[in-house]
Amino acid sequence: MEIWINPACSKCRGAVRLLDAEGAEYTVRRYLEDVPSPKEIRAVLDRLGLEPWDITRTQEADAKELGLKEWPREAGSRERWISALAERPRLIQRPIITADDGTAVVARTDEAVREALGR
């Protein structure tokens, strides 16, 4: 499994601690340094079963600067959202765990991390 993290994020650090405590094998991706491409974001969204606006941190300064709260949340705007996430990765909700079975979870709670471990 792989976990996308921002090391400055307490939720990310908590998820990593739990993965370590459970003896999980995983790869860390510091997504602010190793920025996901639009193709990778699309793939993660498919695995999550979510849309880009569902994993966007709308309270971030970048989101406010872009006016994301006003952007349409519809199929025709999907690529615009994905481009924004790729160009400004701080907007991506974290942590995201991609499991070996092809699924993914936004792992902001211990329960979500355990869900990923059970896959």
Tab-separated table of N, CA and C in Angstrom:
chain	number	residue	atom	x	y	z
A	1	MET	N	0.845	-1.176	0.000
A	1	MET	CA	0.000	0.000	0.000
A	1	MET	C	0.884	1.231	0.000
A	2	GLU	N	0.277	2.338	-0.408
A	2	GLU	CA	0.984	3.612	-0.434
A	2	GLU	C	0.152	4.634	0.326
A	3	ILE	N	0.838	5.535	1.024
A	3	ILE	CA	0.136	6.600	1.746
A	3	ILE	C	0.696	7.937	1.283
A	4	TRP	N	-0.211	8.808	0.859
A	4	TRP	CA	0.165	10.172	0.477
A	4	TRP	C	0.086	11.022	1.732
A	5	ILE	N	1.210	11.650	2.081
A	5	ILE	CA	1.238	12.442	3.307
A	5	ILE	C	1.904	13.792	3.115
A	6	ASN	N	1.584	14.667	4.049
A	6	ASN	CA	2.313	15.904	4.298
A	6	ASN	C	2.848	15.714	5.712
A	7	PRO	N	4.169	15.615	5.891
A	7	PRO	CA	4.715	15.346	7.225
A	7	PRO	C	4.323	16.377	8.287
A	8	ALA	N	3.935	17.572	7.873
A	8	ALA	CA	3.527	18.606	8.827
A	8	ALA	C	2.105	18.391	9.340
A	9	CYS	N	1.387	17.452	8.754
A	9	CYS	CA	-0.019	17.202	9.083
A	9	CYS	C	-0.140	16.188	10.219
A	10	SER	N	-0.853	16.559	11.265
A	10	SER	CA	-1.012	15.654	12.413
A	10	SER	C	-1.805	14.400	12.038
A	11	LYS	N	-2.794	14.520	11.166
A	11	LYS	CA	-3.566	13.342	10.727
A	11	LYS	C	-2.670	12.367	9.974
A	12	CYS	N	-1.746	12.907	9.166
A	12	CYS	CA	-0.808	12.060	8.425
A	12	CYS	C	0.134	11.335	9.378
A	13	ARG	N	0.673	12.079	10.333
A	13	ARG	CA	1.582	11.459	11.303
A	13	ARG	C	0.860	10.382	12.110
A	14	GLY	N	-0.390	10.641	12.469
A	14	GLY	CA	-1.169	9.643	13.202
A	14	GLY	C	-1.423	8.388	12.382
A	15	ALA	N	-1.712	8.572	11.099
A	15	ALA	CA	-1.944	7.420	10.222
A	15	ALA	C	-0.681	6.583	10.082
A	16	VAL	N	0.466	7.241	9.922
A	16	VAL	CA	1.739	6.530	9.809
A	16	VAL	C	2.053	5.786	11.107
A	17	ARG	N	1.805	6.426	12.247
A	17	ARG	CA	2.031	5.747	13.540
A	17	ARG	C	1.180	4.482	13.643
A	18	LEU	N	-0.071	4.581	13.240
A	18	LEU	CA	-0.959	3.417	13.311
A	18	LEU	C	-0.505	2.320	12.344
A	19	LEU	N	-0.121	2.696	11.126
A	19	LEU	CA	0.392	1.699	10.183
A	19	LEU	C	1.619	1.005	10.763
A	20	ASP	N	2.508	1.781	11.368
A	20	ASP	CA	3.709	1.202	11.984
A	20	ASP	C	3.347	0.280	13.140
A	21	ALA	N	2.411	0.715	13.978
A	21	ALA	CA	1.996	-0.096	15.130
A	21	ALA	C	1.394	-1.429	14.690
A	22	GLU	N	0.757	-1.416	13.537
A	22	GLU	CA	0.130	-2.637	13.010
A	22	GLU	C	1.102	-3.472	12.181
A	23	GLY	N	2.327	-2.978	12.018
A	23	GLY	CA	3.326	-3.718	11.248
A	23	GLY	C	3.041	-3.751	9.756
A	24	ALA	N	2.336	-2.759	9.266
A	24	ALA	CA	1.966	-2.721	7.842
A	24	ALA	C	3.175	-2.418	6.972
A	25	GLU	N	3.156	-2.987	5.775
A	25	GLU	CA	4.158	-2.662	4.775
A	25	GLU	C	3.550	-1.607	3.866
A	26	TYR	N	4.241	-0.486	3.723
A	26	TYR	CA	3.700	0.600	2.918
A	26	TYR	C	4.828	1.482	2.410
A	27	THR	N	4.490	2.275	1.430
A	27	THR	CA	5.404	3.266	0.865
A	27	THR	C	4.839	4.640	1.170
A	28	VAL	N	5.708	5.558	1.562
A	28	VAL	CA	5.290	6.936	1.831
A	28	VAL	C	5.529	7.775	0.586
A	29	ARG	N	4.525	8.538	0.230
A	29	ARG	CA	4.672	9.518	-0.845
A	29	ARG	C	4.406	10.890	-0.261
A	30	ARG	N	5.422	11.708	-0.232
A	30	ARG	CA	5.275	13.094	0.218
A	30	ARG	C	4.767	13.884	-0.981
A	31	TYR	N	3.472	13.961	-1.089
A	31	TYR	CA	2.854	14.447	-2.315
A	31	TYR	C	3.078	15.933	-2.581
A	32	LEU	N	3.576	16.691	-1.604
A	32	LEU	CA	3.915	18.088	-1.885
A	32	LEU	C	5.254	18.178	-2.619
A	33	GLU	N	6.096	17.164	-2.451
A	33	GLU	CA	7.386	17.107	-3.131
A	33	GLU	C	7.304	16.264	-4.401
A	34	ASP	N	6.608	15.144	-4.315
A	34	ASP	CA	6.410	14.223	-5.441
A	34	ASP	C	4.951	14.389	-5.878
A	35	VAL	N	4.705	15.478	-6.581
A	35	VAL	CA	3.338	15.909	-6.901
A	35	VAL	C	2.676	14.932	-7.875
A	36	PRO	N	1.479	14.475	-7.532
A	36	PRO	CA	0.763	13.567	-8.441
A	36	PRO	C	0.335	14.288	-9.723
A	37	SER	N	0.433	13.568	-10.806
A	37	SER	CA	0.002	14.094	-12.100
A	37	SER	C	-1.522	14.061	-12.176
A	38	PRO	N	-2.097	14.778	-13.125
A	38	PRO	CA	-3.545	14.675	-13.309
A	38	PRO	C	-3.995	13.228	-13.517
A	39	LYS	N	-3.206	12.451	-14.254
A	39	LYS	CA	-3.552	11.040	-14.486
A	39	LYS	C	-3.585	10.265	-13.159
A	40	GLU	N	-2.595	10.504	-12.301
A	40	GLU	CA	-2.562	9.825	-11.000
A	40	GLU	C	-3.734	10.265	-10.124
A	41	ILE	N	-4.070	11.539	-10.168
A	41	ILE	CA	-5.212	12.026	-9.383
A	41	ILE	C	-6.495	11.374	-9.872
A	42	ARG	N	-6.674	11.276	-11.190
A	42	ARG	CA	-7.858	10.600	-11.737
A	42	ARG	C	-7.931	9.158	-11.250
A	43	ALA	N	-6.774	8.471	-11.257
A	43	ALA	CA	-6.739	7.069	-10.825
A	43	ALA	C	-7.113	6.936	-9.352
A	44	VAL	N	-6.596	7.822	-8.518
A	44	VAL	CA	-6.931	7.778	-7.086
A	44	VAL	C	-8.407	8.097	-6.878
A	45	LEU	N	-8.926	9.058	-7.605
A	45	LEU	CA	-10.358	9.371	-7.500
A	45	LEU	C	-11.204	8.172	-7.876
A	46	ASP	N	-10.811	7.465	-8.935
A	46	ASP	CA	-11.546	6.262	-9.334
A	46	ASP	C	-11.500	5.222	-8.226
A	47	ARG	N	-10.325	5.062	-7.611
A	47	ARG	CA	-10.176	4.086	-6.534
A	47	ARG	C	-10.992	4.486	-5.305
A	48	LEU	N	-11.064	5.782	-5.049
A	48	LEU	CA	-11.835	6.281	-3.905
A	48	LEU	C	-13.338	6.263	-4.178
A	49	GLY	N	-13.703	6.326	-5.460
A	49	GLY	CA	-15.118	6.455	-5.810
A	49	GLY	C	-15.623	7.857	-5.514
A	50	LEU	N	-14.727	8.853	-5.624
A	50	LEU	CA	-15.073	10.232	-5.299
A	50	LEU	C	-14.778	11.145	-6.482
A	51	GLU	N	-15.236	12.362	-6.368
A	51	GLU	CA	-14.960	13.401	-7.354
A	51	GLU	C	-13.877	14.325	-6.790
A	52	PRO	N	-13.206	15.107	-7.650
A	52	PRO	CA	-12.110	15.935	-7.149
A	52	PRO	C	-12.528	16.932	-6.075
A	53	TRP	N	-13.726	17.460	-6.172
A	53	TRP	CA	-14.176	18.415	-5.153
A	53	TRP	C	-14.387	17.740	-3.804
A	54	ASP	N	-14.543	16.410	-3.810
A	54	ASP	CA	-14.712	15.668	-2.558
A	54	ASP	C	-13.412	15.550	-1.769
A	55	ILE	N	-12.276	15.695	-2.454
A	55	ILE	CA	-10.984	15.566	-1.765
A	55	ILE	C	-10.218	16.891	-1.773
A	56	THR	N	-10.917	17.976	-1.977
A	56	THR	CA	-10.280	19.289	-2.023
A	56	THR	C	-10.424	19.994	-0.686
A	57	ARG	N	-9.320	20.522	-0.217
A	57	ARG	CA	-9.291	21.283	1.036
A	57	ARG	C	-9.696	22.722	0.715
A	58	THR	N	-10.962	23.011	0.827
A	58	THR	CA	-11.499	24.307	0.390
A	58	THR	C	-11.186	25.456	1.346
A	59	GLN	N	-10.633	25.152	2.517
A	59	GLN	CA	-10.282	26.224	3.455
A	59	GLN	C	-8.843	26.702	3.287
A	60	GLU	N	-8.082	26.027	2.440
A	60	GLU	CA	-6.692	26.436	2.187
A	60	GLU	C	-6.661	27.803	1.518
A	61	ALA	N	-5.585	28.530	1.739
A	61	ALA	CA	-5.417	29.846	1.111
A	61	ALA	C	-5.481	29.748	-0.408
A	62	ASP	N	-4.863	28.705	-0.972
A	62	ASP	CA	-4.911	28.517	-2.427
A	62	ASP	C	-6.345	28.362	-2.923
A	63	ALA	N	-7.161	27.660	-2.159
A	63	ALA	CA	-8.562	27.459	-2.548
A	63	ALA	C	-9.314	28.782	-2.551
A	64	LYS	N	-9.050	29.575	-1.544
A	64	LYS	CA	-9.708	30.876	-1.465
A	64	LYS	C	-9.246	31.776	-2.591
A	65	GLU	N	-7.950	31.730	-2.890
A	65	GLU	CA	-7.398	32.534	-3.979
A	65	GLU	C	-8.040	32.157	-5.323
A	66	LEU	N	-8.265	30.865	-5.526
A	66	LEU	CA	-8.876	30.390	-6.770
A	66	LEU	C	-10.393	30.551	-6.787
A	67	GLY	N	-10.974	30.790	-5.617
A	67	GLY	CA	-12.432	30.882	-5.534
A	67	GLY	C	-13.116	29.531	-5.708
A	68	LEU	N	-12.481	28.463	-5.221
A	68	LEU	CA	-12.990	27.103	-5.440
A	68	LEU	C	-14.412	26.882	-4.933
A	69	LYS	N	-14.781	27.556	-3.880
A	69	LYS	CA	-16.135	27.354	-3.348
A	69	LYS	C	-17.201	27.724	-4.376
A	70	GLU	N	-16.832	28.562	-5.342
A	70	GLU	CA	-17.780	28.999	-6.368
A	70	GLU	C	-17.722	28.144	-7.627
A	71	TRP	N	-16.728	27.270	-7.735
A	71	TRP	CA	-16.602	26.453	-8.940
A	71	TRP	C	-17.739	25.438	-9.006
A	72	PRO	N	-18.273	25.191	-10.204
A	72	PRO	CA	-19.321	24.172	-10.343
A	72	PRO	C	-18.793	22.785	-9.966
A	73	ARG	N	-19.642	22.030	-9.339
A	73	ARG	CA	-19.307	20.653	-8.960
A	73	ARG	C	-20.134	19.735	-9.842
A	74	GLU	N	-19.659	19.603	-11.086
A	74	GLU	CA	-20.368	18.817	-12.086
A	74	GLU	C	-19.358	18.203	-13.044
A	75	ALA	N	-19.794	17.223	-13.789
A	75	ALA	CA	-18.909	16.482	-14.689
A	75	ALA	C	-18.121	17.400	-15.623
A	76	GLY	N	-18.749	18.441	-16.128
A	76	GLY	CA	-18.088	19.347	-17.055
A	76	GLY	C	-16.952	20.137	-16.438
A	77	SER	N	-16.904	20.206	-15.116
A	77	SER	CA	-15.849	20.948	-14.410
A	77	SER	C	-14.793	20.040	-13.797
A	78	ARG	N	-14.967	18.741	-13.943
A	78	ARG	CA	-14.083	17.769	-13.292
A	78	ARG	C	-12.609	18.007	-13.627
A	79	GLU	N	-12.293	18.190	-14.899
A	79	GLU	CA	-10.895	18.354	-15.301
A	79	GLU	C	-10.297	19.650	-14.753
A	80	ARG	N	-11.105	20.672	-14.636
A	80	ARG	CA	-10.627	21.930	-14.059
A	80	ARG	C	-10.203	21.708	-12.601
A	81	TRP	N	-11.008	20.966	-11.860
A	81	TRP	CA	-10.695	20.646	-10.469
A	81	TRP	C	-9.416	19.805	-10.380
A	82	ILE	N	-9.322	18.787	-11.245
A	82	ILE	CA	-8.147	17.907	-11.235
A	82	ILE	C	-6.887	18.708	-11.543
A	83	SER	N	-6.964	19.604	-12.508
A	83	SER	CA	-5.815	20.459	-12.829
A	83	SER	C	-5.409	21.310	-11.629
A	84	ALA	N	-6.382	21.854	-10.929
A	84	ALA	CA	-6.085	22.672	-9.750
A	84	ALA	C	-5.371	21.841	-8.685
A	85	LEU	N	-5.809	20.595	-8.476
A	85	LEU	CA	-5.165	19.730	-7.484
A	85	LEU	C	-3.737	19.396	-7.890
A	86	ALA	N	-3.516	19.174	-9.174
A	86	ALA	CA	-2.174	18.846	-9.653
A	86	ALA	C	-1.242	20.066	-9.580
A	87	GLU	N	-1.786	21.229	-9.852
A	87	GLU	CA	-0.977	22.447	-9.830
A	87	GLU	C	-0.725	22.959	-8.410
A	88	ARG	N	-1.654	22.676	-7.515
A	88	ARG	CA	-1.542	23.150	-6.133
A	88	ARG	C	-1.861	21.980	-5.185
A	89	PRO	N	-0.894	21.070	-5.018
A	89	PRO	CA	-1.157	19.841	-4.260
A	89	PRO	C	-1.559	20.060	-2.803
A	90	ARG	N	-1.296	21.239	-2.250
A	90	ARG	CA	-1.753	21.504	-0.876
A	90	ARG	C	-3.270	21.386	-0.765
A	91	LEU	N	-3.944	21.487	-1.891
A	91	LEU	CA	-5.409	21.399	-1.894
A	91	LEU	C	-5.917	19.973	-1.708
A	92	ILE	N	-5.039	18.981	-1.872
A	92	ILE	CA	-5.468	17.582	-1.780
A	92	ILE	C	-5.649	17.186	-0.313
A	93	GLN	N	-6.815	16.628	-0.022
A	93	GLN	CA	-7.097	16.122	1.324
A	93	GLN	C	-6.094	15.025	1.650
A	94	ARG	N	-5.717	14.924	2.892
A	94	ARG	CA	-4.699	13.970	3.304
A	94	ARG	C	-5.040	13.355	4.646
A	95	PRO	N	-4.430	12.235	4.941
A	95	PRO	CA	-3.674	11.338	4.077
A	95	PRO	C	-4.602	10.482	3.211
A	96	ILE	N	-4.065	10.005	2.115
A	96	ILE	CA	-4.796	9.070	1.252
A	96	ILE	C	-3.981	7.788	1.208
A	97	ILE	N	-4.645	6.672	1.487
A	97	ILE	CA	-3.999	5.360	1.416
A	97	ILE	C	-4.574	4.617	0.223
A	98	THR	N	-3.673	4.138	-0.636
A	98	THR	CA	-4.092	3.268	-1.726
A	98	THR	C	-3.712	1.846	-1.332
A	99	ALA	N	-4.699	0.982	-1.308
A	99	ALA	CA	-4.502	-0.392	-0.850
A	99	ALA	C	-4.090	-1.299	-2.012
A	100	ASP	N	-3.520	-2.434	-1.661
A	100	ASP	CA	-3.045	-3.371	-2.669
A	100	ASP	C	-4.175	-3.974	-3.499
A	101	ASP	N	-5.392	-3.935	-2.979
A	101	ASP	CA	-6.517	-4.529	-3.720
A	101	ASP	C	-7.117	-3.571	-4.755
A	102	GLY	N	-6.493	-2.397	-4.920
A	102	GLY	CA	-6.974	-1.451	-5.920
A	102	GLY	C	-7.916	-0.397	-5.380
A	103	THR	N	-8.233	-0.459	-4.106
A	103	THR	CA	-9.107	0.534	-3.500
A	103	THR	C	-8.254	1.623	-2.832
A	104	ALA	N	-8.927	2.633	-2.324
A	104	ALA	CA	-8.237	3.708	-1.612
A	104	ALA	C	-9.184	4.267	-0.554
A	105	VAL	N	-8.605	4.999	0.395
A	105	VAL	CA	-9.385	5.610	1.460
A	105	VAL	C	-8.706	6.912	1.881
A	106	VAL	N	-9.525	7.909	2.175
A	106	VAL	CA	-9.005	9.126	2.799
A	106	VAL	C	-8.920	8.777	4.288
A	107	ALA	N	-7.699	8.688	4.793
A	107	ALA	CA	-7.448	8.095	6.107
A	107	ALA	C	-7.296	9.141	7.207
A	108	ARG	N	-8.305	9.947	7.394
A	108	ARG	CA	-8.243	11.011	8.402
A	108	ARG	C	-8.596	10.514	9.806
A	109	THR	N	-9.096	9.292	9.913
A	109	THR	CA	-9.426	8.721	11.223
A	109	THR	C	-8.726	7.373	11.389
A	110	ASP	N	-8.581	6.938	12.634
A	110	ASP	CA	-8.014	5.612	12.890
A	110	ASP	C	-8.859	4.533	12.234
A	111	GLU	N	-10.179	4.715	12.237
A	111	GLU	CA	-11.068	3.724	11.635
A	111	GLU	C	-10.794	3.592	10.143
A	112	ALA	N	-10.557	4.701	9.470
A	112	ALA	CA	-10.280	4.656	8.032
A	112	ALA	C	-8.944	3.965	7.761
A	113	VAL	N	-7.947	4.204	8.621
A	113	VAL	CA	-6.653	3.533	8.457
A	113	VAL	C	-6.842	2.034	8.653
A	114	ARG	N	-7.598	1.651	9.671
A	114	ARG	CA	-7.849	0.215	9.916
A	114	ARG	C	-8.614	-0.416	8.758
A	115	GLU	N	-9.525	0.355	8.160
A	115	GLU	CA	-10.264	-0.128	6.991
A	115	GLU	C	-9.272	-0.460	5.856
A	116	ALA	N	-8.316	0.423	5.626
A	116	ALA	CA	-7.317	0.188	4.590
A	116	ALA	C	-6.459	-1.029	4.932
A	117	LEU	N	-6.144	-1.203	6.205
A	117	LEU	CA	-5.339	-2.357	6.626
A	117	LEU	C	-6.079	-3.670	6.415
A	118	GLY	N	-7.399	-3.630	6.505
A	118	GLY	CA	-8.189	-4.842	6.358
A	118	GLY	C	-8.392	-5.269	4.915
A	119	ARG	N	-7.890	-4.498	3.980
A	119	ARG	CA	-8.104	-4.821	2.558
A	119	ARG	C	-7.004	-5.680	2.019
